[in-house]
């Protein structure tokens, strides 16, 4: 599962490419680089080990028992689905099982590199076999009972090359069938898959020593605790961009396609946009700093091209660009002065929600969407509140769906916009040391009816804010039970000012504390249980922190000293009854319940049919179901039905029944006149 601590902004600066592309020749296994540890990695490993053993919230001993767990995590990272390595490879690795603790203490991770080099060789062998299958001609897509087992985590390691070949026959046939079901001919599917597999071989060839070191150190970090991690120097830079929602560069979204770095879009207002000389689909083939010679970057890794292009505000970069429409016949040179780029699309935003029909038609509510808890979030939200107040909204919904958290300080400051003063979150750094983060300014930016909308992806700082609003009875919390991350991480660079290494050292994020609600309970594992629960496909114990390996346990501490807003329990009973009645009569929630039932019926399935007629029947059934639902929606809106999903109006994609119901609940809350509007 992706790291819930942060939401990637790669799409705002760079997108590590997975676009279509090919290399002209397939490299032999013998051409693979044999990667080795670099000089700076020795001291980095020692510094990480020292930090984790001395400063981590969880007490650990770097011994054989921990080594065995690190070893297992590293093997899983090399081949988590057991479709690359053979059992004999894994048996050969066993001699390293209790050697990782000594390797980390000594700063010598050669064992990890040995294991990686074997896996890289096997990976190339597998893709070469996949290419050979394509050369044998079309598959029999009506072979009875043929299946692709896409989840092999619990499977045994393949004992022979023949067993591994069968796994890959299924995989290649699955890839081909997906393309054919998307109306590709066999020749078209073959061409696309050849490009895909050759590109995978090329990526394996382009791996760097830092990639292996990062994988090994994260095996160590995640064995210690679920939210502890190592960041390579480049990933550490990206982390700072995420937290500040800004970076210094040219303001372009880049992606790798074939051997080229391609511009997918430009950030509005940035140097690339203002120049007027760069457009989507342009290919960057050379990069030069100021008046230096151009460096040819065709065939380079995307992150290495980005490293050349980015730079400090005010500096100059020149790009040799091949226009997208010229297919390599014409190139031009574009000179850009780097600037600070603000990632507006990741900032908090607001809109006025006005129902078209029903008892509250034309009555405005404010909706503030917060994608993450970035630096200075509270100031942005304060501005959005003023905009909404100027439009006389009757209530406000804070939408935290998908918000994986961020700054603990910003969670406190955001809470302070809605309460006059008081504790927001308790933090325990050790068994006896508890501190309390408070709002102390005595000011309230918004004191009206407030609803907070959450889902199972809302985590960390989102949970701090939602829990505080709930404990104060300041807001009504609606949605799914949240993720359950109740730990605090510190970001720390490994480099020292006296280091003289050719390459920089990375950074670590490690857990230094646990946070607790002001009522004393922890959000760890349990998350925040909404006042009004939405239907969910996933049971809380099957999701989030509860499923994370090596997560810290739930516990509680003493309640902080605070005074709640007016008791809303009586109003909550009324609101819940109205909500339940409404969703039982709602066609949209009826669809949601049907989808939940279907998910639960199939969630333990780990294979998919490779029989074309069966897949076509499933596809036709799914499309017919989607079309029927779409036409039912159109009829409810008084619009004409359509014969195909392709004919649907564009605004049909904007339907959001969960937000609509949050608005209904908010209007209900306003009508009660009793819920969390004034202090005692």
XYZ file of C-alpha atoms in Angstrom:
680
model
C 0.000 0.000 0.000
C 1.093 3.377 -0.757
C 2.675 5.525 2.023
C -0.286 7.151 3.739
C 1.862 9.837 5.342
C 2.058 11.926 2.223
C 0.336 12.483 -1.076
C 2.763 12.453 -3.979
C 3.180 15.617 -6.005
C 5.149 13.878 -8.714
C 2.417 14.845 -11.179
C 3.014 18.485 -10.377
C 6.737 18.425 -11.068
C 7.631 15.106 -12.600
C 5.935 11.811 -13.223
C 8.274 8.840 -13.241
C 7.224 7.492 -16.564
C 5.301 4.402 -17.407
C 4.309 5.550 -20.873
C 4.575 3.424 -23.992
C 8.083 3.034 -25.291
C 10.722 0.669 -26.568
C 14.427 0.142 -26.905
C 15.754 -1.081 -30.201
C 17.497 -4.158 -28.865
C 16.949 -6.437 -25.919
C 20.060 -6.554 -23.703
C 21.521 -9.880 -22.710
C 21.553 -10.793 -19.045
C 25.338 -10.543 -19.123
C 25.054 -6.828 -19.938
C 23.414 -6.042 -16.625
C 25.516 -3.811 -14.367
C 26.762 -5.460 -11.191
C 25.763 -2.887 -8.609
C 27.897 -2.243 -5.538
C 27.622 -0.076 -2.477
C 28.985 3.459 -2.869
C 31.314 5.146 -0.389
C 28.680 7.344 1.279
C 26.394 4.378 1.904
C 28.638 2.942 4.593
C 28.349 5.986 6.844
C 24.673 6.424 5.946
C 23.880 2.881 7.113
C 25.725 3.464 10.404
C 23.937 6.769 11.009
C 20.528 5.275 10.275
C 21.239 2.376 12.658
C 22.356 4.789 15.376
C 19.254 6.960 14.991
C 16.828 4.051 15.048
C 18.405 2.329 18.044
C 18.842 5.504 20.116
C 16.046 7.881 19.134
C 13.126 5.814 17.821
C 9.934 5.753 19.913
C 10.017 1.961 19.755
C 12.913 0.354 21.583
C 14.807 -1.998 19.308
C 17.874 -4.205 19.497
C 19.889 -4.744 16.364
C 20.339 -8.486 16.786
C 19.838 -11.748 14.895
C 16.095 -11.772 15.570
C 15.664 -8.345 13.975
C 18.074 -9.338 11.202
C 15.851 -12.270 10.246
C 12.884 -9.947 9.898
C 14.893 -7.418 7.857
C 16.064 -10.235 5.610
C 12.482 -11.381 5.003
C 11.304 -7.852 4.263
C 14.159 -7.368 1.786
C 13.391 -10.634 -0.015
C 9.740 -9.582 -0.230
C 10.770 -6.250 -1.714
C 12.813 -8.012 -4.385
C 9.979 -10.332 -5.394
C 6.842 -9.840 -3.331
C 4.631 -11.843 -5.700
C 7.031 -14.787 -6.050
C 7.226 -14.627 -9.825
C 10.895 -13.773 -10.393
C 13.082 -15.781 -8.017
C 13.341 -19.554 -7.855
C 13.222 -21.539 -4.641
C 16.900 -22.373 -5.178
C 17.720 -18.637 -5.223
C 15.911 -18.073 -1.947
C 17.574 -21.106 -0.362
C 20.944 -19.675 -1.421
C 20.001 -16.364 0.239
C 19.295 -18.071 3.573
C 22.915 -17.692 4.668
C 22.232 -13.955 4.939
C 19.198 -14.288 7.233
C 21.081 -13.421 10.431
C 23.744 -11.250 8.805
C 21.848 -7.976 8.319
C 22.427 -6.739 11.868
C 26.200 -7.059 11.485
C 26.016 -5.556 8.002
C 24.216 -2.471 9.294
C 26.518 -2.053 12.273
C 29.586 -2.255 10.041
C 28.053 -0.187 7.244
C 28.732 -2.951 4.739
C 25.594 -3.956 2.827
C 27.298 -6.063 0.200
C 24.945 -8.945 1.034
C 21.960 -6.841 -0.050
C 23.700 -5.994 -3.321
C 24.507 -9.665 -3.940
C 20.849 -10.556 -3.457
C 19.672 -7.686 -5.638
C 22.037 -8.576 -8.492
C 20.664 -12.127 -8.544
C 17.086 -10.811 -8.627
C 17.919 -8.353 -11.428
C 19.342 -11.178 -13.519
C 16.245 -13.294 -12.915
C 13.978 -10.339 -13.743
C 15.619 -9.815 -17.126
C 15.403 -13.568 -17.804
C 11.686 -13.419 -17.111
C 11.057 -10.517 -19.483
C 13.161 -12.187 -22.153
C 10.972 -15.261 -21.755
C 7.905 -13.042 -22.027
C 9.247 -11.649 -25.309
C 9.844 -15.182 -26.603
C 6.208 -16.070 -25.877
C 5.065 -13.155 -28.009
C 7.187 -14.451 -30.893
C 5.392 -17.808 -30.770
C 2.192 -16.239 -32.052
C -1.315 -15.669 -30.709
C -2.458 -17.451 -27.573
C -5.464 -19.746 -27.514
C -7.857 -17.398 -25.741
C -10.570 -20.052 -25.470
C -8.515 -22.620 -23.576
C -10.942 -23.920 -20.967
C -10.401 -23.046 -17.319
C -7.205 -21.093 -17.992
C -6.527 -18.563 -15.197
C -4.032 -15.937 -14.148
C -3.240 -15.941 -10.421
C -2.409 -12.285 -9.825
C -1.907 -12.570 -6.055
C 0.870 -15.008 -5.168
C 2.069 -13.559 -1.862
C 0.941 -16.668 0.002
C 2.085 -19.085 -2.696
C 5.195 -21.254 -2.521
C 8.359 -20.229 -4.342
C 8.560 -21.784 -7.830
C 10.744 -24.888 -7.636
C 11.764 -25.047 -11.299
C 12.152 -22.933 -14.387
C 9.207 -24.792 -15.891
C 6.986 -23.745 -12.996
C 8.153 -20.143 -13.361
C 7.560 -20.309 -17.137
C 3.932 -21.302 -16.504
C 3.437 -18.350 -14.157
C 4.753 -16.038 -16.854
C 2.726 -17.699 -19.608
C -0.349 -16.775 -17.590
C 0.906 -13.235 -17.000
C 1.764 -12.540 -20.656
C -1.509 -14.040 -21.817
C -3.315 -11.851 -19.266
C -1.543 -8.727 -20.551
C -2.351 -9.634 -24.150
C -5.993 -10.460 -23.426
C -6.494 -7.119 -21.689
C -5.314 -5.325 -24.829
C -7.431 -7.465 -27.114
C -10.479 -6.791 -24.948
C -9.620 -3.112 -25.481
C -10.121 -3.684 -29.231
C -6.469 -4.228 -30.182
C -5.548 -6.790 -32.822
C -3.006 -9.482 -31.928
C -0.304 -7.649 -33.887
C -1.088 -4.378 -32.095
C -1.117 -6.105 -28.720
C 2.154 -7.845 -29.510
C 3.822 -4.578 -30.500
C 2.661 -2.812 -27.331
C 3.757 -5.652 -25.067
C 7.148 -5.918 -26.748
C 7.680 -2.234 -25.976
C 6.479 -2.710 -22.408
C 8.724 -5.694 -21.659
C 11.796 -4.208 -23.358
C 11.239 -1.040 -21.367
C 11.172 -3.096 -18.170
C 14.503 -4.657 -19.133
C 15.939 -1.233 -19.805
C 14.763 0.076 -16.427
C 16.466 -2.868 -14.767
C 19.686 -2.051 -16.637
C 19.450 1.592 -15.528
C 19.208 0.792 -11.809
C 21.703 2.661 -9.635
C 23.501 1.822 -6.414
C 21.229 4.257 -4.536
C 18.151 2.289 -5.662
C 19.459 -0.867 -3.996
C 20.571 1.004 -0.887
C 17.153 2.616 -0.557
C 15.431 -0.769 -0.858
C 17.687 -2.315 1.781
C 17.371 0.569 4.206
C 13.603 0.621 3.860
C 13.523 -3.104 4.609
C 15.286 -2.171 7.853
C 13.096 0.869 8.531
C 9.740 -0.844 7.894
C 10.801 -3.801 10.002
C 11.267 -1.413 12.897
C 7.889 0.297 12.472
C 5.258 0.839 9.813
C 5.849 4.573 9.245
C 9.622 4.655 9.523
C 11.456 5.042 6.225
C 14.632 5.989 4.430
C 14.510 8.607 1.660
C 17.121 8.861 -1.044
C 18.505 12.383 -1.611
C 16.084 12.916 -4.490
C 13.094 11.610 -2.567
C 14.050 13.828 0.361
C 13.883 16.824 -1.985
C 10.464 15.732 -3.192
C 9.264 15.412 0.388
C 10.157 19.049 1.038
C 8.305 20.048 -2.115
C 5.225 18.219 -0.887
C 5.279 19.911 2.496
C 5.841 23.392 1.058
C 3.689 22.903 -2.061
C 6.430 24.620 -3.988
C 9.727 24.007 -5.705
C 12.251 25.899 -7.781
C 12.414 24.909 -11.415
C 10.729 25.441 -14.779
C 7.207 24.295 -13.838
C 6.595 21.351 -16.149
C 5.134 17.888 -15.684
C 7.525 15.391 -17.250
C 7.068 11.762 -18.177
C 9.206 9.092 -19.798
C 7.962 7.761 -23.129
C 10.134 5.430 -25.162
C 13.665 6.867 -24.890
C 12.436 10.426 -24.449
C 11.540 12.794 -21.635
C 8.205 14.251 -22.719
C 6.383 17.330 -21.443
C 2.894 16.251 -20.389
C 1.723 19.655 -19.130
C 3.024 22.954 -17.777
C 2.233 24.539 -14.413
C 0.201 27.733 -14.948
C 2.279 30.844 -14.349
C 5.609 29.014 -14.298
C 8.595 29.739 -16.562
C 7.636 27.003 -19.040
C 4.110 28.388 -19.297
C 5.198 32.013 -19.574
C 7.742 31.241 -22.296
C 5.039 30.027 -24.656
C 7.718 27.858 -26.251
C 6.967 24.555 -24.512
C 3.838 22.558 -25.193
C 2.525 19.128 -24.191
C 4.116 16.266 -26.168
C 7.339 18.223 -26.782
C 10.391 16.008 -26.254
C 13.440 17.178 -24.305
C 16.530 15.751 -25.984
C 19.248 17.943 -24.473
C 19.855 20.041 -21.338
C 22.468 22.741 -20.737
C 23.225 24.968 -17.758
C 23.570 28.648 -18.739
C 26.108 28.745 -21.599
C 27.507 25.232 -21.069
C 27.449 22.536 -23.723
C 24.271 20.508 -24.145
C 24.080 17.096 -22.546
C 22.211 14.553 -24.688
C 19.527 12.994 -22.427
C 17.860 10.593 -24.865
C 17.587 7.216 -23.130
C 18.262 8.645 -19.667
C 16.296 7.789 -16.545
C 13.616 10.391 -15.911
C 14.851 11.296 -12.438
C 18.316 12.022 -13.850
C 16.866 14.343 -16.496
C 14.844 16.127 -13.814
C 18.007 16.545 -11.749
C 19.588 18.427 -14.654
C 16.554 20.604 -15.315
C 15.721 21.709 -11.780
C 17.779 24.353 -10.001
C 17.695 27.499 -7.875
C 15.453 30.456 -8.591
C 17.082 32.953 -10.964
C 19.427 30.469 -12.650
C 19.179 29.617 -16.342
C 18.626 26.292 -18.049
C 18.524 25.688 -21.794
C 16.512 22.856 -23.287
C 16.953 21.290 -26.678
C 13.396 20.460 -27.668
C 11.961 18.285 -30.392
C 8.436 19.434 -31.150
C 5.797 16.775 -30.733
C 4.422 17.146 -34.258
C 7.736 17.058 -36.106
C 8.718 13.462 -35.254
C 12.384 14.321 -34.864
C 12.880 16.429 -37.997
C 13.167 19.822 -36.275
C 14.604 20.888 -32.941
C 14.673 24.212 -31.158
C 16.441 25.644 -28.130
C 14.424 27.153 -25.285
C 16.140 29.208 -22.579
C 14.286 29.460 -19.248
C 15.005 31.289 -16.014
C 14.062 29.045 -13.119
C 11.588 30.388 -10.576
C 9.655 29.329 -7.489
C 6.640 27.295 -8.530
C 3.535 27.210 -6.331
C 1.551 23.995 -6.648
C -1.896 25.534 -6.491
C -3.662 22.294 -7.401
C -2.564 20.739 -4.103
C -3.661 23.670 -1.937
C -6.891 23.956 0.040
C -9.817 25.236 -2.011
C -13.455 26.074 -1.472
C -16.692 26.163 -3.392
C -20.303 27.012 -2.699
C -22.589 23.998 -2.756
C -26.190 24.825 -3.725
C -28.793 22.033 -4.083
C -30.897 22.287 -7.248
C -33.922 20.557 -5.756
C -35.435 19.526 -2.453
C -36.371 21.435 0.683
C -33.062 23.318 0.701
C -32.907 24.255 -2.975
C -30.832 27.381 -3.577
C -29.562 27.464 0.024
C -25.748 27.742 0.000
C -23.274 25.659 1.951
C -19.517 26.083 1.875
C -17.264 23.145 1.057
C -13.555 23.414 1.915
C -11.453 20.651 0.359
C -8.107 19.970 2.038
C -5.857 17.526 0.119
C -3.025 17.474 2.697
C -1.682 19.228 5.803
C 1.069 21.229 4.149
C 2.979 24.171 5.600
C 0.780 27.295 5.942
C -2.442 25.341 5.345
C -4.271 27.200 8.145
C -3.660 30.569 6.468
C -5.053 29.271 3.165
C -8.142 27.845 4.891
C -8.703 31.133 6.761
C -8.835 32.898 3.379
C -11.301 30.348 2.023
C -13.494 30.805 5.106
C -13.635 34.567 4.493
C -14.657 33.942 0.882
C -17.458 31.628 1.999
C -18.674 33.964 4.715
C -18.886 36.745 2.139
C -21.299 34.526 0.207
C -23.482 33.991 3.284
C -23.173 30.223 3.456
C -25.410 28.604 6.058
C -22.856 26.001 7.096
C -19.453 24.604 6.167
C -18.287 21.112 5.211
C -14.570 20.368 5.574
C -13.757 17.562 3.126
C -10.794 15.461 4.313
C -11.391 12.440 2.093
C -8.133 11.007 0.824
C -6.106 13.345 3.052
C -3.196 11.272 4.353
C -1.991 13.941 6.786
C 1.166 15.991 7.019
C 2.149 18.676 9.492
C 1.165 18.154 13.130
C 1.509 21.899 13.729
C -0.935 22.662 10.935
C -3.482 20.263 12.436
C -3.386 22.356 15.618
C -3.563 25.658 13.761
C -6.447 24.462 11.590
C -8.392 23.382 14.671
C -7.821 26.848 16.102
C -9.832 28.382 13.267
C -12.964 26.738 14.653
C -12.499 26.987 18.438
C -11.660 29.950 20.656
C -8.880 28.215 22.572
C -7.967 24.963 24.257
C -5.998 21.738 23.834
C -6.028 20.078 20.418
C -3.803 17.003 20.671
C -1.700 15.252 23.292
C 1.734 13.902 22.375
C 3.638 11.245 24.287
C 7.358 11.081 23.532
C 8.094 8.446 26.139
C 6.308 6.520 28.832
C 6.251 9.497 31.214
C 6.552 12.562 28.993
C 3.292 13.992 27.620
C 2.936 17.428 26.047
C -0.196 19.155 24.797
C -0.495 21.218 21.633
C -2.979 24.040 22.213
C -4.789 26.773 20.376
C -4.147 29.931 22.367
C -5.103 32.883 20.158
C -8.643 33.337 21.507
C -9.925 33.983 17.976
C -12.407 32.014 15.866
C -12.467 32.281 12.081
C -15.783 30.432 11.751
C -18.306 29.689 14.505
C -21.224 28.368 12.444
C -22.505 24.850 11.740
C -19.622 22.570 10.793
C -19.433 19.087 9.268
C -16.229 17.127 8.665
C -16.311 14.514 5.887
C -13.765 11.675 6.172
C -13.076 8.306 4.608
C -10.802 5.347 5.269
C -7.902 7.174 3.583
C -8.088 10.114 6.006
C -5.096 9.689 8.294
C -2.681 11.239 10.768
C -3.167 15.030 10.881
C -6.652 14.570 9.366
C -7.521 12.355 12.318
C -6.130 14.860 14.818
C -8.379 17.591 13.436
C -11.454 15.361 13.124
C -10.955 13.913 16.616
C -10.603 17.368 18.179
C -13.760 18.588 16.449
C -15.580 15.493 17.694
C -14.274 15.667 21.271
C -15.289 19.304 21.563
C -18.684 18.554 19.989
C -17.725 21.376 17.651
C -18.505 19.540 14.418
C -20.389 16.547 13.156
C -18.068 13.876 11.729
C -19.537 11.874 8.837
C -18.136 9.232 6.492
C -16.085 6.067 6.938
C -13.971 5.105 9.938
C -10.558 6.644 9.312
C -7.182 5.019 8.716
C -5.943 4.821 12.305
C -2.459 6.347 12.219
C -1.615 7.753 15.641
C 2.138 8.223 15.410
C 4.392 11.236 14.908
C 7.406 11.178 12.580
C 10.482 13.366 12.446
C 12.297 14.056 9.185
C 16.066 14.229 9.581
C 18.853 14.485 7.036
C 21.814 12.135 7.397
C 24.406 14.494 5.960
C 26.836 16.530 8.049
C 28.505 19.781 7.088
C 31.896 18.122 7.236
C 31.011 15.275 4.833
C 33.189 15.143 1.722
C 31.506 12.355 -0.216
C 31.047 12.555 -3.983
C 27.310 11.885 -3.615
C 24.961 13.284 -0.942
C 23.448 11.255 1.877
C 19.709 10.737 2.128
C 17.261 11.319 4.961
C 15.115 9.306 7.323
C 11.648 9.662 8.732
C 11.278 7.868 12.016
C 8.632 7.701 14.702
C 9.422 9.794 17.761
C 6.021 9.947 19.491
C 2.401 8.881 19.558
C -0.444 11.372 19.572
C -3.654 11.091 21.539
C -7.050 12.699 21.438
C -7.822 15.251 24.082
C -10.228 12.697 25.573
C -7.194 10.467 26.204
C -7.818 7.837 23.563
C -5.452 7.102 20.708
C -6.369 7.123 17.035
C -3.776 4.369 16.515
C -5.544 1.417 14.841
C -9.022 2.686 15.775
C -8.922 5.942 13.856
C -11.897 8.268 14.237
C -15.337 6.662 14.233
C -17.732 9.137 12.601
C -20.854 10.308 14.389
C -22.759 9.183 11.318
C -21.175 6.227 9.512
C -21.440 5.798 5.765
C -21.666 2.309 4.278
C -18.212 0.927 3.498
C -16.893 -2.030 1.552
C -14.008 -2.531 3.963
C -14.263 -3.533 7.613
C -12.024 -1.357 9.844
C -10.008 -4.339 11.071
C -9.180 -5.195 7.441
C -7.886 -1.756 6.541
C -5.391 0.906 7.488
C -3.051 0.781 10.444
C -4.531 -2.473 11.671
C -3.171 -4.202 8.568
C 0.230 -2.485 8.597
C 3.141 -4.679 9.592
C 5.009 -3.663 12.764
C 2.496 -0.933 13.649
C 2.587 0.317 17.234
C -0.276 -0.858 19.493
C -3.329 1.126 20.663
C -3.340 2.546 24.173
C -4.674 5.556 26.072
C -3.599 8.281 28.497
C -5.368 10.735 30.795
C -7.985 13.129 29.470
C -6.842 16.701 28.870
C -8.589 19.593 30.602
C -11.134 21.066 28.176
C -14.766 22.160 27.999
C -17.032 20.800 25.281
C -19.485 22.739 23.197
C -23.229 22.264 23.730
C -24.182 18.579 23.991
C -25.451 17.398 20.642
C -26.413 13.803 21.481
C -30.145 14.432 21.245
C -29.713 16.150 17.904
C -27.394 13.366 16.729
C -30.078 10.742 17.296
C -32.458 12.763 15.125
C -29.833 13.332 12.438
C -28.894 9.651 12.328
C -32.515 8.589 11.928
C -33.031 11.044 9.068
C -29.806 9.926 7.418
C -30.709 6.243 7.620
C -34.168 6.852 6.194
C -32.763 8.944 3.362
C -30.057 6.518 2.216
C -32.455 3.577 2.320
C -34.569 5.480 -0.208
C -31.627 6.795 -2.255
C -30.961 5.167 -5.638
C -27.304 6.239 -5.447
C -26.795 4.562 -2.074
C -28.625 1.519 -3.420
C -25.890 1.297 -6.070
C -23.275 1.686 -3.353
C -24.752 -1.171 -1.320
C -24.829 -3.372 -4.435
C -21.161 -2.603 -5.121
C -20.264 -3.380 -1.510
C -21.978 -6.761 -1.736
C -20.157 -7.533 -4.988
C -16.807 -6.510 -3.482
C -17.299 -8.699 -0.424
C -18.282 -11.630 -2.590
C -15.082 -11.382 -4.660
C -12.529 -9.868 -2.265
C -10.806 -13.183 -1.491
C -10.520 -14.174 -5.131
C -6.887 -14.201 -6.321
C -7.269 -15.139 -9.989
C -8.943 -13.965 -13.175
C -10.117 -15.942 -16.180
C -7.952 -16.074 -19.311
C -10.869 -17.279 -21.452
C -11.799 -14.471 -23.831
C -15.493 -15.315 -24.094
C -15.835 -15.385 -20.308
C -14.074 -12.034 -19.939
C -16.195 -10.537 -22.735
C -19.337 -11.721 -21.008
C -18.159 -10.168 -17.736
C -17.289 -6.933 -19.528
C -20.641 -6.784 -21.304
C -22.444 -7.407 -18.016
C -20.484 -4.632 -16.265
C -21.091 -2.179 -19.125
C -24.796 -3.005 -19.243
C -25.017 -2.451 -15.487
C -23.204 0.881 -15.754
C -25.380 1.992 -18.679
C -28.589 1.051 -16.851
C -27.498 3.056 -13.820
C -26.523 6.010 -15.985
C -29.884 6.044 -17.745
C -31.710 5.796 -14.424
C -29.752 8.880 -13.301
C -30.621 10.723 -16.501
C -34.303 9.907 -16.070
C -34.240 11.209 -12.500
C -32.717 14.434 -13.846
C -35.376 14.702 -16.533
C -32.868 14.132 -19.333
C -32.924 11.830 -22.334
C -31.381 8.393 -21.984
C -28.384 7.299 -24.059
C -27.549 4.172 -26.013
C -23.875 4.099 -25.039
C -21.709 5.138 -22.117
C -19.698 7.196 -24.607
C -22.727 9.455 -25.086
C -23.065 10.456 -21.440
C -22.914 14.173 -20.566
C -19.524 15.165 -19.139
C -20.979 16.473 -15.872
C -22.251 12.988 -15.026
C -18.688 12.215 -13.865
C -19.045 14.867 -11.169
C -21.736 13.049 -9.186
C -20.699 12.706 -5.541
C -23.405 11.040 -3.434
C -21.227 11.102 -0.307
C -20.840 14.886 -0.486
C -24.522 15.265 -1.337
C -25.452 13.298 1.774
C -22.999 15.304 3.895
C -24.855 18.410 2.693
C -28.217 16.848 3.588
C -26.929 16.010 7.067
C -25.592 19.540 7.479
C -28.950 21.049 6.550
C -30.603 18.685 9.045
C -28.130 19.828 11.689
C -28.891 23.472 10.993
C -32.609 22.792 11.395
C -32.102 21.295 14.857
C -30.422 24.498 16.016
C -28.682 22.483 18.716
C -25.529 21.023 17.314
C -22.115 22.551 18.012
C -22.837 26.149 17.123
C -22.262 28.046 20.364
C -20.060 27.413 23.371
C -21.353 26.794 26.871
